[in-house]
PDB file of C-alpha atoms in Angstrom:
ATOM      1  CA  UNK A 739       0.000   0.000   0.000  1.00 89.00           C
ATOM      2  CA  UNK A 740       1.517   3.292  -1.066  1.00 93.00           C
ATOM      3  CA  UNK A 741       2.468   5.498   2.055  1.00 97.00           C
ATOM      4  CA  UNK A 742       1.697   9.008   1.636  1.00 98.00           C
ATOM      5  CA  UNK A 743       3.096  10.503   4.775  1.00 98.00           C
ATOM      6  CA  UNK A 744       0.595  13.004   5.261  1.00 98.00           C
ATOM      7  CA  UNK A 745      -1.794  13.578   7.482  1.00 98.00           C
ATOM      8  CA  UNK A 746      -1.703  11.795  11.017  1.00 98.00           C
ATOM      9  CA  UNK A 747       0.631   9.322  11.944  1.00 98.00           C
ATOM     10  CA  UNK A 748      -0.029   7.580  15.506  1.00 98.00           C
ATOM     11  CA  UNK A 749       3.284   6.297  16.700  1.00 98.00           C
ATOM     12  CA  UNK A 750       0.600   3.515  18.551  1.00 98.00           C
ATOM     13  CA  UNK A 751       1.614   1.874  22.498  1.00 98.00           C
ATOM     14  CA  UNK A 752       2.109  -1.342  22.640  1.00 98.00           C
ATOM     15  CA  UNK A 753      -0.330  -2.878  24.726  1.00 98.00           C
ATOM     16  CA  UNK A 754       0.547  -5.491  27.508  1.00 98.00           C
ATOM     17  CA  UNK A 755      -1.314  -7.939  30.264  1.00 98.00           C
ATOM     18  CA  UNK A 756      -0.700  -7.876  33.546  1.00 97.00           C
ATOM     19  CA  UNK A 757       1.543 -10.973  32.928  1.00 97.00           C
ATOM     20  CA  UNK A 758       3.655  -8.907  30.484  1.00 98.00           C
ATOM     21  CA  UNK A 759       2.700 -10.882  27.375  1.00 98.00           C
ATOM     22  CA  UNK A 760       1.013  -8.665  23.922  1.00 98.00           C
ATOM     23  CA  UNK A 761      -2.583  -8.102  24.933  1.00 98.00           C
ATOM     24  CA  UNK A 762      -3.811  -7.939  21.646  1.00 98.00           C
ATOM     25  CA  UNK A 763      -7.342  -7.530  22.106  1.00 98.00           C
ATOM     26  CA  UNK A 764      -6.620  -3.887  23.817  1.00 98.00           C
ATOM     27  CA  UNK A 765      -4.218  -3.220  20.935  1.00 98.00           C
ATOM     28  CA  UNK A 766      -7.073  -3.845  18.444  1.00 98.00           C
ATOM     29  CA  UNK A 767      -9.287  -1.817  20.257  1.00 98.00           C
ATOM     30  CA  UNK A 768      -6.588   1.122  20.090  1.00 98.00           C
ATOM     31  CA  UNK A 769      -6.382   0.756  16.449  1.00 98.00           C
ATOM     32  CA  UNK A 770      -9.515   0.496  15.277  1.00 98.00           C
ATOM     33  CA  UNK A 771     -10.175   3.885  17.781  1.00 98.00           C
ATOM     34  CA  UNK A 772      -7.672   5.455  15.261  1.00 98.00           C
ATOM     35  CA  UNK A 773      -9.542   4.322  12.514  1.00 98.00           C
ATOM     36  CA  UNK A 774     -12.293   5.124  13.321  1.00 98.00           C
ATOM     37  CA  UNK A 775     -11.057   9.311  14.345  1.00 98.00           C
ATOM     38  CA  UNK A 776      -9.456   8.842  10.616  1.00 98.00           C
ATOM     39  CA  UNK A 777      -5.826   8.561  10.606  1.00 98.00           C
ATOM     40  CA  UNK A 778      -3.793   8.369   7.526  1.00 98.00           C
ATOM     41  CA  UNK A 779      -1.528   5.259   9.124  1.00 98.00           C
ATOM     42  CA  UNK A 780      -0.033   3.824  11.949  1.00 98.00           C
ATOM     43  CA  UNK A 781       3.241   3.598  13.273  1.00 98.00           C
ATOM     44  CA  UNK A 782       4.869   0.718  15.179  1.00 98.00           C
ATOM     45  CA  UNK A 783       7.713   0.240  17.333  1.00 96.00           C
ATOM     46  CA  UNK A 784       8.635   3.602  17.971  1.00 94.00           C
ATOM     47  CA  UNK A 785      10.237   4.840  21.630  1.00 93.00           C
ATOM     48  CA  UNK A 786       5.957   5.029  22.835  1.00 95.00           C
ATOM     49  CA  UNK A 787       5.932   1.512  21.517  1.00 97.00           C
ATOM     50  CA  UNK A 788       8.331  -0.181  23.790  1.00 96.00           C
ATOM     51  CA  UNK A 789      10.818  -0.757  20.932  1.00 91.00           C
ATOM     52  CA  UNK A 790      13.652  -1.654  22.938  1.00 91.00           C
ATOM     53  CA  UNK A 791      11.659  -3.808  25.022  1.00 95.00           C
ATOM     54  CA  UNK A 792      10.295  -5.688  22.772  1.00 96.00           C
ATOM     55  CA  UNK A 793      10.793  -9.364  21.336  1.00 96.00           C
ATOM     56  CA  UNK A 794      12.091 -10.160  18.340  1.00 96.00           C
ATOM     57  CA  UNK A 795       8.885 -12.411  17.908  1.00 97.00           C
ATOM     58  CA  UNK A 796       6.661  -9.297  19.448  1.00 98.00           C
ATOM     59  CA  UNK A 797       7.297  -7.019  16.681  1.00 97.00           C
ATOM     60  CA  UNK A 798       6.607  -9.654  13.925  1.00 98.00           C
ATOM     61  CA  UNK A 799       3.201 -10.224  15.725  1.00 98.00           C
ATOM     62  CA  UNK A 800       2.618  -6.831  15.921  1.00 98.00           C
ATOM     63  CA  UNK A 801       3.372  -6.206  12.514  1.00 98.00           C
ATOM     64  CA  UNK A 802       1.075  -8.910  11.483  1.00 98.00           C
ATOM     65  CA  UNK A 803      -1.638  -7.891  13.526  1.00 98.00           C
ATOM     66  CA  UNK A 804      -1.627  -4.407  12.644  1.00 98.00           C
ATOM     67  CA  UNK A 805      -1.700  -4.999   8.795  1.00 98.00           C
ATOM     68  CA  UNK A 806      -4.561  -7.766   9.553  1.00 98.00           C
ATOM     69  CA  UNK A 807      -6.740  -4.780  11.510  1.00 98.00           C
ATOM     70  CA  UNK A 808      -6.117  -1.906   9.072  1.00 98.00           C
ATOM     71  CA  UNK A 809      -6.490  -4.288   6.562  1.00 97.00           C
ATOM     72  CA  UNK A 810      -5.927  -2.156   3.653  1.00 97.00           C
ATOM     73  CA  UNK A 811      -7.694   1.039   5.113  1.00 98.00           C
ATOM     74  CA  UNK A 812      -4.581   2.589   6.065  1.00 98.00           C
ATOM     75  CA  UNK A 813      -0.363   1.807   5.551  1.00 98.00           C
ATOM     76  CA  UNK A 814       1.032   0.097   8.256  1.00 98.00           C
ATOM     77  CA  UNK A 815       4.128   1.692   9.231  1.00 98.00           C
ATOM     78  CA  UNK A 816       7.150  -0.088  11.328  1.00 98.00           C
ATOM     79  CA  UNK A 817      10.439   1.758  13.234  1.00 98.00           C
ATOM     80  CA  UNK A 818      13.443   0.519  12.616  1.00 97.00           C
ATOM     81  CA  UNK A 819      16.145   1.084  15.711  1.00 96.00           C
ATOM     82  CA  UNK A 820      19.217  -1.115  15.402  1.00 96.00           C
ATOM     83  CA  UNK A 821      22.723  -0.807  16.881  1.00 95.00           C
ATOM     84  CA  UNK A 822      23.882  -2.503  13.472  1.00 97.00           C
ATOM     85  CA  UNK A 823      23.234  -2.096   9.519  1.00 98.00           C
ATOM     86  CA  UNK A 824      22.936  -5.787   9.462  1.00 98.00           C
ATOM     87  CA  UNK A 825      20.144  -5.779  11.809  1.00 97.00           C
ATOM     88  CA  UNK A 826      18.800  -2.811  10.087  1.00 98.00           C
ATOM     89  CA  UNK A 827      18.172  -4.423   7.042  1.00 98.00           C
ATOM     90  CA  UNK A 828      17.096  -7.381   8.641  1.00 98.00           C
ATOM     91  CA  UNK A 829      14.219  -5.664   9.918  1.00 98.00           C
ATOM     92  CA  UNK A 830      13.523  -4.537   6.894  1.00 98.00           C
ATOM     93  CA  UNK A 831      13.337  -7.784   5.290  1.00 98.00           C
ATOM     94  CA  UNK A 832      11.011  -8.738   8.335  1.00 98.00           C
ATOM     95  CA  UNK A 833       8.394  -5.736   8.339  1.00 98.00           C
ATOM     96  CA  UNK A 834       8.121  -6.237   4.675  1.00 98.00           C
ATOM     97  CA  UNK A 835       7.521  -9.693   4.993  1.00 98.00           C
ATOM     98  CA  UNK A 836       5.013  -9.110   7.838  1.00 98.00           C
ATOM     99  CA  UNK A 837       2.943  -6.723   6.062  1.00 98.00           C
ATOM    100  CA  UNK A 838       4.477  -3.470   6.839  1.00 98.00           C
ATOM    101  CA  UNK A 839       3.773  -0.355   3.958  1.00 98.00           C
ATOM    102  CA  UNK A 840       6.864   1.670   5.044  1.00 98.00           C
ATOM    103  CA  UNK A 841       9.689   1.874   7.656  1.00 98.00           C
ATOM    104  CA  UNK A 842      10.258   4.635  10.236  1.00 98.00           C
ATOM    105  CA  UNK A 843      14.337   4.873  10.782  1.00 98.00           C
ATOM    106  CA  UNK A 844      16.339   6.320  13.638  1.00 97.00           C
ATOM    107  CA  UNK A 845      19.923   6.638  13.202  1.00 97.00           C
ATOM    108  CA  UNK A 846      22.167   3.882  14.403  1.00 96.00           C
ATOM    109  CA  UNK A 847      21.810   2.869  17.916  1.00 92.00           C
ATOM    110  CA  UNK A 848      23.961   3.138  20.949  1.00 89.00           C
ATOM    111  CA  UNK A 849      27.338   3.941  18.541  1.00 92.00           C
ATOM    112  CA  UNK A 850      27.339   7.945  17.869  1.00 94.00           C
ATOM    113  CA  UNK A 851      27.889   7.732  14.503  1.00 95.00           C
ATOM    114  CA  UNK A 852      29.315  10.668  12.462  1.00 97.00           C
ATOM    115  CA  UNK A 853      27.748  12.320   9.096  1.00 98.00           C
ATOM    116  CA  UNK A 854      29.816   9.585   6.920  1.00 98.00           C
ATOM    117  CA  UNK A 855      28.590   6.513   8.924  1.00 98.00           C
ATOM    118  CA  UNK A 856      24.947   7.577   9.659  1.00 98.00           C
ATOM    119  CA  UNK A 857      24.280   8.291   5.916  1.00 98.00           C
ATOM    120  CA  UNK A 858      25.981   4.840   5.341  1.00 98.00           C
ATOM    121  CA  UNK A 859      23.463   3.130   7.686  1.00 98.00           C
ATOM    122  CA  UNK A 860      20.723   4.982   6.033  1.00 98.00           C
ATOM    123  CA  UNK A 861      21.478   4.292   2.096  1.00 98.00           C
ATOM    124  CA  UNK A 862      22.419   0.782   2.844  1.00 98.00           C
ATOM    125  CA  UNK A 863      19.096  -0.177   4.281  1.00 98.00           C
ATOM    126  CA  UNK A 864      17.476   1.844   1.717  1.00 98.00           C
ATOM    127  CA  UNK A 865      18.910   0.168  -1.199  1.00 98.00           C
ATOM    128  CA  UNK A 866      18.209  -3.231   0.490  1.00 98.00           C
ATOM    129  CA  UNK A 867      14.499  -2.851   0.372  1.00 98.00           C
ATOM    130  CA  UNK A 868      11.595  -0.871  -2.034  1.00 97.00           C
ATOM    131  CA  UNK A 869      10.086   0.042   1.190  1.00 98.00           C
ATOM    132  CA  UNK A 870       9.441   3.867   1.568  1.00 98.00           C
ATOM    133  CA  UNK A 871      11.461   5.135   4.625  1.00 98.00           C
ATOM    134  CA  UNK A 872      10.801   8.095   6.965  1.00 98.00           C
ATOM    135  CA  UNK A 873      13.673   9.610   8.499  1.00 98.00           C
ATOM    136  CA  UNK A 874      13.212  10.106  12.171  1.00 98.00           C
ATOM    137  CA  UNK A 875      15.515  12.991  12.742  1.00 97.00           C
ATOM    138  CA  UNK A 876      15.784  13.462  16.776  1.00 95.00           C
ATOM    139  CA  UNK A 877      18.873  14.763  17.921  1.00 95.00           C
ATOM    140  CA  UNK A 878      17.571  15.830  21.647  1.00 94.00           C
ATOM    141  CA  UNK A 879      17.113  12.161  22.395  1.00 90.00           C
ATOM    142  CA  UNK A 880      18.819   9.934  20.265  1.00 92.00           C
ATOM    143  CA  UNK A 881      22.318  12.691  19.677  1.00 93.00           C
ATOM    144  CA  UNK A 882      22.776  12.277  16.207  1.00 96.00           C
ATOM    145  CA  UNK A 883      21.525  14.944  14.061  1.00 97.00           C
ATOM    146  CA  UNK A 884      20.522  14.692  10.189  1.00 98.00           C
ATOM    147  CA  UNK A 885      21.498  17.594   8.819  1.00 98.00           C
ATOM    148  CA  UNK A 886      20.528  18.870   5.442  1.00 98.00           C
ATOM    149  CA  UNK A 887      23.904  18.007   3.944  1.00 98.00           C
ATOM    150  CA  UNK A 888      22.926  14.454   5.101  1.00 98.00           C
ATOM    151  CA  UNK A 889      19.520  14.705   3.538  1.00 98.00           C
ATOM    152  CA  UNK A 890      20.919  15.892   0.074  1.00 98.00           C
ATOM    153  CA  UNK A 891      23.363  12.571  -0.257  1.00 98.00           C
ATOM    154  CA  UNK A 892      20.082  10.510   1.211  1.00 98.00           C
ATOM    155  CA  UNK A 893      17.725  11.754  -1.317  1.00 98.00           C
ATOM    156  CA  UNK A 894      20.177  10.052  -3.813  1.00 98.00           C
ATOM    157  CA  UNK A 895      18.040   6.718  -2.593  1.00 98.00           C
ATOM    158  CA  UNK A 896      14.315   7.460  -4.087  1.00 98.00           C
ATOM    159  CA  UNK A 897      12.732   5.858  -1.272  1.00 98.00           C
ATOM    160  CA  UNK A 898      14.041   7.899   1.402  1.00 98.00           C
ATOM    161  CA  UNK A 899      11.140  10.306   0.960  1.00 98.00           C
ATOM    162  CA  UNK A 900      10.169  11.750   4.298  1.00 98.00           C
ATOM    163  CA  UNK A 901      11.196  12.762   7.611  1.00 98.00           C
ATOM    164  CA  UNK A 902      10.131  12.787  10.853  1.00 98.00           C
ATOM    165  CA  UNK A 903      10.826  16.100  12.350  1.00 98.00           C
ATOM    166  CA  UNK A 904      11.652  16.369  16.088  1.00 97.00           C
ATOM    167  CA  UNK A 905      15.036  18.530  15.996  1.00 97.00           C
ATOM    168  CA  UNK A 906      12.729  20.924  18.315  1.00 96.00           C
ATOM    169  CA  UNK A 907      13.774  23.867  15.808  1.00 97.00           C
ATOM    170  CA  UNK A 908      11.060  25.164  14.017  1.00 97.00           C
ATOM    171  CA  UNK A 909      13.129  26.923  11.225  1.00 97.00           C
ATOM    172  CA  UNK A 910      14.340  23.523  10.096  1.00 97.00           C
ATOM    173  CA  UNK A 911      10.868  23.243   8.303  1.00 98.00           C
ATOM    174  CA  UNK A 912      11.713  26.102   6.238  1.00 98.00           C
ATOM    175  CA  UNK A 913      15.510  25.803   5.723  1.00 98.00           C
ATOM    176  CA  UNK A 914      13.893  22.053   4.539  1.00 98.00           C
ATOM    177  CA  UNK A 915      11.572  23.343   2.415  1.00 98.00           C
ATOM    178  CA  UNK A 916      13.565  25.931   0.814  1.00 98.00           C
ATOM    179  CA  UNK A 917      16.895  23.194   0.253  1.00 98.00           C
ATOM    180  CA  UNK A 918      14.287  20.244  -0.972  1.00 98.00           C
ATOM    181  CA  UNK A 919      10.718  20.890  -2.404  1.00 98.00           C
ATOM    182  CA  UNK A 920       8.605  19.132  -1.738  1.00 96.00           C
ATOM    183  CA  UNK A 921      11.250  16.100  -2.622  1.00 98.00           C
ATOM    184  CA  UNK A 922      10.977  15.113   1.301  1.00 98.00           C
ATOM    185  CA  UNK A 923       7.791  15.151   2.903  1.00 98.00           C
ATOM    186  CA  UNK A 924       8.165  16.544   6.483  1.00 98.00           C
ATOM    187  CA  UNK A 925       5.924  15.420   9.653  1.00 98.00           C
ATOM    188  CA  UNK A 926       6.356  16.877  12.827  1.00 98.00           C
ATOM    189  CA  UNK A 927       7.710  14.796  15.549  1.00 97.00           C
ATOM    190  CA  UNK A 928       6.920  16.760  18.553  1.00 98.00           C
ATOM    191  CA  UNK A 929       3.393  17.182  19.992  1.00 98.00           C
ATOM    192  CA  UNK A 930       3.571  20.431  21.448  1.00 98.00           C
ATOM    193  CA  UNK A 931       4.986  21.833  18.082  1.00 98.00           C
ATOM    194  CA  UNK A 932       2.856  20.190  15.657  1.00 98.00           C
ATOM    195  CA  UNK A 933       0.240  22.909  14.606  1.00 98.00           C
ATOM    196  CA  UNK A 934       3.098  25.127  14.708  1.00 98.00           C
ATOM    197  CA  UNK A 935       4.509  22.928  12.100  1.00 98.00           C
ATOM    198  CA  UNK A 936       1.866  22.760  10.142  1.00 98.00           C
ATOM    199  CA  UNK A 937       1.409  26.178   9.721  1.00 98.00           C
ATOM    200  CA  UNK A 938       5.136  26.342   8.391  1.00 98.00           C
ATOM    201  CA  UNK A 939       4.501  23.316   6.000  1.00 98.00           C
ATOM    202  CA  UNK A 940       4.809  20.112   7.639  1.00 98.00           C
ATOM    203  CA  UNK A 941       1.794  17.983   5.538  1.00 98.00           C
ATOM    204  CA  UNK A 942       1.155  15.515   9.137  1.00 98.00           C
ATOM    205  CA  UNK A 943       2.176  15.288  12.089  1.00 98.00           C
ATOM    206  CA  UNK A 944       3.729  12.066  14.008  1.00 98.00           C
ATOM    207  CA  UNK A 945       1.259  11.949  16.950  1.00 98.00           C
ATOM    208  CA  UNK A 946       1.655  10.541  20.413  1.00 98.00           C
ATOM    209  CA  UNK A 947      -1.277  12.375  22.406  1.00 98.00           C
ATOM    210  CA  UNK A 948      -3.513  10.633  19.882  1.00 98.00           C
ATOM    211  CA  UNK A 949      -2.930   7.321  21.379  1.00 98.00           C
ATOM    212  CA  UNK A 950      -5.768   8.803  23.673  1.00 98.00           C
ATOM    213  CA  UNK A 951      -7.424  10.983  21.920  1.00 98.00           C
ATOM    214  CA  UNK A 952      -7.461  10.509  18.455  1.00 98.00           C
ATOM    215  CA  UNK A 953     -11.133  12.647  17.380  1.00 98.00           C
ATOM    216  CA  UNK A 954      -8.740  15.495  19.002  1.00 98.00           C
ATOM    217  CA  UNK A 955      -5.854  14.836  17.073  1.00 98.00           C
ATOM    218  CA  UNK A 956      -7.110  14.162  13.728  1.00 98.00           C
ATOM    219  CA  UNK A 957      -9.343  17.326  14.122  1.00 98.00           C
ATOM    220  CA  UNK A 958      -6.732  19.323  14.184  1.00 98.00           C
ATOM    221  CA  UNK A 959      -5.065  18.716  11.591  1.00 98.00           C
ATOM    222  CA  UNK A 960      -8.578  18.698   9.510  1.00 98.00           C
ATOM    223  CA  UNK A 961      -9.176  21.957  10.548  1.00 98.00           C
ATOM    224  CA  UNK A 962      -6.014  23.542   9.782  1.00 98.00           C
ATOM    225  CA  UNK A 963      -6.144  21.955   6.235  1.00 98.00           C
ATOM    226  CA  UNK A 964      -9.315  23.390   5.392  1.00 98.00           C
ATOM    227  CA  UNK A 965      -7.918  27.023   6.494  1.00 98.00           C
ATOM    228  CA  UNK A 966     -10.318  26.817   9.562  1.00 98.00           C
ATOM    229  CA  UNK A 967      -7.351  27.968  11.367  1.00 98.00           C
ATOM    230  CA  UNK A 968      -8.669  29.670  14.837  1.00 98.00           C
ATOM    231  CA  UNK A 969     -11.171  26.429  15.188  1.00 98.00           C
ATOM    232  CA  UNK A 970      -8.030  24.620  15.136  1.00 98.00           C
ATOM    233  CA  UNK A 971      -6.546  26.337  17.317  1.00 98.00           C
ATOM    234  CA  UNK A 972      -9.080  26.587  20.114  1.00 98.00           C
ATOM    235  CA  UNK A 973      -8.837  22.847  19.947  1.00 98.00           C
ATOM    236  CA  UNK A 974      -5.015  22.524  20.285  1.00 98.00           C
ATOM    237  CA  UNK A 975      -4.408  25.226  23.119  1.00 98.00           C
ATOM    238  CA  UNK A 976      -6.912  23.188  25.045  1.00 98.00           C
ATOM    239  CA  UNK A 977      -4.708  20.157  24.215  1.00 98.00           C
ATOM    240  CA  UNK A 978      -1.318  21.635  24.859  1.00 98.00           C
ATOM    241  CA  UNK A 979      -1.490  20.433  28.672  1.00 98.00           C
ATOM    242  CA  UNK A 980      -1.743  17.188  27.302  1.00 98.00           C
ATOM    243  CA  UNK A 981       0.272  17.151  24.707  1.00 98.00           C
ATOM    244  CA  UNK A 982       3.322  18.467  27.025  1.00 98.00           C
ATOM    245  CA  UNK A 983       2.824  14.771  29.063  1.00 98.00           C
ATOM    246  CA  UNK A 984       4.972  13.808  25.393  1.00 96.00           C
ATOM    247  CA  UNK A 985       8.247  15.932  26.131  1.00 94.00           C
ATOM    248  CA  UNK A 986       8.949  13.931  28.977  1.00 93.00           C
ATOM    249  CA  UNK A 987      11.253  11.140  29.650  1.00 93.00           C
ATOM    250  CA  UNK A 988       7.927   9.114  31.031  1.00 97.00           C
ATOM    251  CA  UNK A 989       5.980  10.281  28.240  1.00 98.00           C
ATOM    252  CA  UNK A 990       4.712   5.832  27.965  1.00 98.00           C
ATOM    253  CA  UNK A 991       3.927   5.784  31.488  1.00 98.00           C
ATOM    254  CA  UNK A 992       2.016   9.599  31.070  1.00 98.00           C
ATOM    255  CA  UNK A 993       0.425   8.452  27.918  1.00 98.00           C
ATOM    256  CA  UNK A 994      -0.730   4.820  28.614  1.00 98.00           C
ATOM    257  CA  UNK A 995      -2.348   6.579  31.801  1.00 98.00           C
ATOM    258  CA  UNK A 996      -4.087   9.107  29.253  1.00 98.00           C
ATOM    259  CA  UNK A 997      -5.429   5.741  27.659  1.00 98.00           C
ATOM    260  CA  UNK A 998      -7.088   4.271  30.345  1.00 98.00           C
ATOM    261  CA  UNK A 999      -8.847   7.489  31.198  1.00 98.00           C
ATOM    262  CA  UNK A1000     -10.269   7.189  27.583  1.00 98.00           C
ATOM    263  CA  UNK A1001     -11.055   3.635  27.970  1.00 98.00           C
ATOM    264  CA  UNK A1002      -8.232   2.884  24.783  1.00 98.00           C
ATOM    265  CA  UNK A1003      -5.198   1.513  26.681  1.00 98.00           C
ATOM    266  CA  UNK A1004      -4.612  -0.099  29.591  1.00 97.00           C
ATOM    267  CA  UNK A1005      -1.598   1.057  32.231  1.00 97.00           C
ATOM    268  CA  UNK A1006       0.567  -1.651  31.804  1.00 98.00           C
ATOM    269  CA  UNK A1007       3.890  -1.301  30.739  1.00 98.00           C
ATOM    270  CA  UNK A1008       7.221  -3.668  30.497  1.00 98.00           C
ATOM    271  CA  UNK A1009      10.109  -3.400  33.052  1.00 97.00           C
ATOM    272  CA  UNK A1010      11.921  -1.467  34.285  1.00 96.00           C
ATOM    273  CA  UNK A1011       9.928   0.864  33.285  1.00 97.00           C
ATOM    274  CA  UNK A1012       6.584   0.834  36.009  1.00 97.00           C
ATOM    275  CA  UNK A1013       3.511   2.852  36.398  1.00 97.00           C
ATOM    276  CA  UNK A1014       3.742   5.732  37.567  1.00 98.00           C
ATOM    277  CA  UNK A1015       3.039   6.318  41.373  1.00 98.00           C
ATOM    278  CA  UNK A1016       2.731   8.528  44.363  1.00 98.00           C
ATOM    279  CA  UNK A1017       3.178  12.550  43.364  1.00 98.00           C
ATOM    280  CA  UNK A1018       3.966  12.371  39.926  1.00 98.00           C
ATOM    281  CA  UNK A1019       0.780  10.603  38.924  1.00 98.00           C
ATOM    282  CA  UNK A1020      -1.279  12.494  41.061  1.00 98.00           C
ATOM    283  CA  UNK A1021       0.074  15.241  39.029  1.00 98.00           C
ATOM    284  CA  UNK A1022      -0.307  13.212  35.748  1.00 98.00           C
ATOM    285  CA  UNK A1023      -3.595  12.483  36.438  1.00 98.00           C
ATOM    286  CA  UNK A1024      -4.858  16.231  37.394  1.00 98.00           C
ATOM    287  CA  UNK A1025      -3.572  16.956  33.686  1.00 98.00           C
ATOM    288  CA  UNK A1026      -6.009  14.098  32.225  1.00 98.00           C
ATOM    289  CA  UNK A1027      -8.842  14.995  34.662  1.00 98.00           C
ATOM    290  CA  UNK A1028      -8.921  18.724  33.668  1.00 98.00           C
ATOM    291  CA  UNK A1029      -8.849  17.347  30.054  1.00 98.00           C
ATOM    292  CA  UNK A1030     -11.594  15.833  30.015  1.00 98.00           C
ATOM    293  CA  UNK A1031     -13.970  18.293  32.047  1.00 98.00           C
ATOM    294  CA  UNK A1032     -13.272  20.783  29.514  1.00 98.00           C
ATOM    295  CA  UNK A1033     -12.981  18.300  26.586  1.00 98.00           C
ATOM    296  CA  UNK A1034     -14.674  20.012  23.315  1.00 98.00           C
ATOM    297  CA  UNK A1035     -17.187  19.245  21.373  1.00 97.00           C
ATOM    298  CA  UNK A1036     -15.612  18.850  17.656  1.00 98.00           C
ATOM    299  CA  UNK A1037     -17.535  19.773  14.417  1.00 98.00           C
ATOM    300  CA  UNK A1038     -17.603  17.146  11.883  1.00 98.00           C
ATOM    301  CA  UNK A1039     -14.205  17.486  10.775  1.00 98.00           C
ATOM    302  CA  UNK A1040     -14.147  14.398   8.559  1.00 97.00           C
ATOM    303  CA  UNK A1041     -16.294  15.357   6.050  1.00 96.00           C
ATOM    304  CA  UNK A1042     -14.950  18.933   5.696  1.00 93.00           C
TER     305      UNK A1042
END
């Protein structure tokens, strides 16, 4: 299924039991919530996903499952974060085989590669699969930057075509724009910047906040497409609380709790990480509360 990357990307949790095995029935329900608010495709296996927790076996389920649910309706999207190029393309090779549309990429893991070796990594996996890839560019977390030097040697490989933009500098949507057409599509990476982005040309926006509320998310982005900007914006300064429980370095634990409170998710997570406790969800959960009292009431942003 062709990938578009536009519109609204979840970058979906992965859902667990209280035994710490997949619960897939939760997962489903997620999705087909995402559906249902009208997302343009899902992501798996990104940092909200668990990645690094995660089985081998897990993410080939997941994979499997996810292309079973959406089932045509929507690409299926699957992060690839790999200390090695080997493993890189490996995963590849398995997310294609599993049903996967495209591939999400972060730069190698663990090594800090420089400019030569991370556009190695990237063009290497690239030219081992005719899967689109998405460039996850986030140099606050993950400390190695794509810069657009990088970007002019990737876009050598046709189906690097996009990128995930979370440098937290809002200017890099121009300077990308201005260096590269419409040649890479840019997404914004970072909740609490994404209308923001969109008004400076990002066509979607990775989400995370929509794990929970998805109507929100997805009207958004309606809105601001049909040039009903202040409607659009009434919606996302009441989400901005909300969306800040992202930029945080429990942003799972913040978000999965978000889920439950929508009746989407469930609160389990896999160690170390744990739910959160004491204080901090107190404080977590004052955030969601207030939310939802003054949740609003969304026009009919689908058929706009």
């Amino acid at each position: 299924m062709k990938v578009a990357w536009e519109g609204v990307y979840p970058a979906v949790t992965t859902k667990f039991t209280a035994d710490d095995q997949l619960d897939l029935q939760m997962f489903e329900t997620n999705i087909q919530a995402q559906l249902s608010a009208g997302v343009d495709g899902i992501i798996l296996g990104g940092t909200l996903g668990e990645a690094s927790s995660l089985m081998e076996d897990e993410k080939d389920v997941l994979v499997k499952t996810t292309a079973e649910i959406c089932d045509g309706k929507v690409p299926v999207v699957m992060n690839i974060a790999e200390q090695t190029t080997k493993a890189a393309i490996t995963a590849a090779e398995k997310a294609q085989k599993n049903g996967a549309s495209g591939l999400m990429m972060l730069p190698p893991m663990r090594y800090k590669a420089d400019d030569r070796e991370t556009v190695a990594y990237y063009k290497a996996v690239a030219n081992s699969t005719d899967l689109p890839i998405m460039v996850y560019n986030n140099p606050v977390d993950y400390k190695i930057e794509v810069t657009l030097d990088m970007f002019e040697e990737l876009i050598e490989c046709d189906n690097i075509q996009a990128v995930k933009e979370s440098t937290r500098d809002i200017s890099n949507i121009t300077r990308m724009i201005n260096r590269f057409g419409d040649r890479i599509k840019i997404l914004s990476g970072v909740d609490t910047l994404a209308l923001e982005s969109l008004f400076m040309g990002a066509g979607g926006w990775v989400a995370g906040l929509v794990c929970a509320f998805p109507r929100e998310t997805v009207a958004i982005y309606k809105l601001h497409k049909a040039g009903r900007y202040q409607e659009a914006l009434e919606i996302y300064r009441w989400f901005l609380p909300l969306l800040e429980l992202d930029i945080n370095a429990k942003l799972v634990q913040n978000i999965k709790l978000a889920e439950v409170a929508t009746g989407i998710g469930t609160e389990n997570v896999r160690a170390p990480r744990l739910p959160l406790s004491g204080d901090e969800r107190s404080h977590v959960l004052n955030i969601i509360e207030n939310g939802l009292k003054t949740r609003p009431e969304l026009p009919d942003y689908l058929n706009l």
